[in-house]
CSV table of C-alpha atoms in Angstrom, one decimal:
chain,number,residue,atom,x,y,z
E,50,MET,CA,-2.7,-32.6,45.9
E,51,SER,CA,-2.9,-33.8,42.4
E,52,ALA,CA,-0.1,-35.7,40.7
E,53,ARG,CA,1.5,-34.2,37.6
E,54,THR,CA,2.9,-36.2,34.8
E,55,LEU,CA,5.6,-35.2,32.4
E,56,GLU,CA,5.2,-36.6,28.9
E,57,VAL,CA,8.4,-36.8,26.8
E,58,GLY,CA,7.8,-37.0,23.1
E,59,VAL,CA,9.4,-39.5,20.8
E,60,ASN,CA,11.5,-36.7,19.2
E,61,ALA,CA,12.8,-35.2,22.4
E,62,HIS,CA,16.3,-36.2,21.7
E,63,GLU,CA,16.3,-34.6,18.2
E,64,TYR,CA,14.8,-31.4,19.7
E,65,TYR,CA,17.6,-31.3,22.3
E,66,GLU,CA,20.2,-31.7,19.6
E,67,TYR,CA,18.6,-28.9,17.6
E,68,SER,CA,18.5,-26.6,20.6
E,69,GLN,CA,22.2,-27.3,21.3
E,70,ARG,CA,23.1,-26.7,17.6
E,71,ALA,CA,21.2,-23.5,17.6
E,72,LYS,CA,23.6,-22.1,20.2
E,73,THR,CA,26.7,-22.6,18.1
E,74,GLN,CA,28.4,-19.7,16.4
E,75,ASP,CA,28.0,-21.2,12.9
E,76,PHE,CA,24.3,-21.5,13.3
E,77,LEU,CA,24.0,-17.9,14.5
E,78,GLU,CA,25.9,-16.6,11.5
E,79,LYS,CA,23.6,-18.5,9.1
E,80,TYR,CA,20.5,-17.3,11.0
E,81,LYS,CA,21.8,-13.7,10.9
E,82,ASN,CA,22.1,-13.9,7.1
E,83,ARG,CA,18.7,-15.5,6.8
E,84,SER,CA,17.0,-12.8,8.9
E,85,CYS,CA,18.5,-10.1,6.7
E,86,ASN,CA,16.7,-11.6,3.7
E,87,GLU,CA,13.4,-12.5,5.4
E,88,TRP,CA,11.8,-9.1,5.0
E,89,LYS,CA,12.4,-9.2,1.2
E,90,ASN,CA,10.6,-12.6,1.0
E,91,GLY,CA,7.8,-11.2,3.1
E,92,GLU,CA,7.4,-8.2,0.8
E,93,MET,CA,7.2,-10.4,-2.3
E,94,LYS,CA,4.6,-12.6,-0.5
E,95,ARG,CA,2.4,-9.8,0.8
E,96,PHE,CA,2.5,-7.3,-2.1
E,97,HIS,CA,3.6,-9.1,-5.2
E,98,GLY,CA,1.5,-12.3,-5.3
E,99,LEU,CA,4.1,-14.9,-4.2
E,100,ASP,CA,1.8,-16.3,-1.6
E,101,ARG,CA,-0.3,-18.1,-4.1
E,102,ALA,CA,1.0,-20.2,-7.0
E,103,LYS,CA,-0.3,-19.2,-10.4
E,104,GLY,CA,0.5,-22.7,-11.9
E,105,TYR,CA,1.1,-26.3,-11.1
E,106,GLY,CA,4.4,-27.9,-10.2
E,107,LEU,CA,7.8,-26.8,-9.0
E,108,ARG,CA,8.9,-25.5,-12.4
E,109,SER,CA,5.9,-23.1,-12.5
E,110,MET,CA,6.5,-21.9,-8.9
E,111,GLY,CA,10.2,-21.4,-9.6
E,112,MET,CA,9.4,-19.3,-12.6
E,113,GLN,CA,6.9,-17.3,-10.6
E,114,ALA,CA,9.4,-16.7,-7.9
E,115,ARG,CA,12.1,-15.5,-10.4
E,116,LEU,CA,9.7,-13.2,-12.1
E,117,THR,CA,8.5,-11.8,-8.8
E,118,ALA,CA,12.1,-11.2,-7.7
E,119,LEU,CA,12.8,-9.5,-11.1
E,120,ALA,CA,9.8,-7.2,-10.7
E,121,VAL,CA,10.8,-6.2,-7.1
E,122,ASN,CA,14.4,-5.6,-8.2
E,123,LEU,CA,13.3,-3.4,-11.1
E,124,LYS,CA,11.1,-1.4,-8.8
E,125,ARG,CA,14.1,-0.8,-6.4
E,126,ILE,CA,16.4,0.1,-9.3
E,127,ALA,CA,13.8,2.6,-10.7
E,128,LYS,CA,13.4,4.1,-7.2
E,129,LEU,CA,17.2,4.6,-6.9
E,130,VAL,CA,17.6,6.1,-10.4
E,131,SER,CA,14.7,8.5,-9.9
E,132,SER,CA,16.0,9.7,-6.5
E,133,PHE,CA,19.5,10.1,-8.1
E,134,LEU,CA,18.1,12.1,-11.0
E,135,LEU,CA,16.1,14.3,-8.6
E,136,ASP,CA,19.2,15.0,-6.6
E,137,ILE,CA,21.0,16.0,-9.7
E,138,LEU,CA,18.1,18.2,-10.8
E,139,LYS,CA,18.0,19.9,-7.3
E,140,PHE,CA,21.8,20.4,-7.4
E,141,PHE,CA,21.7,22.2,-10.8
E,142,THR,CA,18.6,24.3,-10.1
E,143,ASN,CA,20.2,25.5,-6.8
E,144,LYS,CA,23.2,26.7,-8.8
E,145,GLY,CA,21.0,28.7,-11.1
E,146,CYS,CA,21.6,26.6,-14.2
E,147,LEU,CA,19.0,26.1,-16.8
E,148,ILE,CA,18.3,22.5,-17.7
E,149,TYR,CA,16.9,21.5,-21.0
E,150,PHE,CA,15.3,18.1,-21.6
E,151,TYR,CA,15.2,16.8,-25.1
């Protein structure tokens, strides 16, 4: 029978404290809010170039993150407006009204 050894790392106490804190209600609420926003960050990273910095420094990265967020928000607004306009158009065409665009 071979002997087994258990190695305890230097940071074992900190990991235990973190695991205990992760069970608290306050931590779970913050994590829930974070998980709601995580897919938006992933979308900006995967489809809008936020995974690679275009410049050097925190200022450049901050500007790139803001512009990327602006682009994503503008796309969402355009999608909402276009779907709203299509709903209005469908409503009036079903009523038999003629719609003129100028």
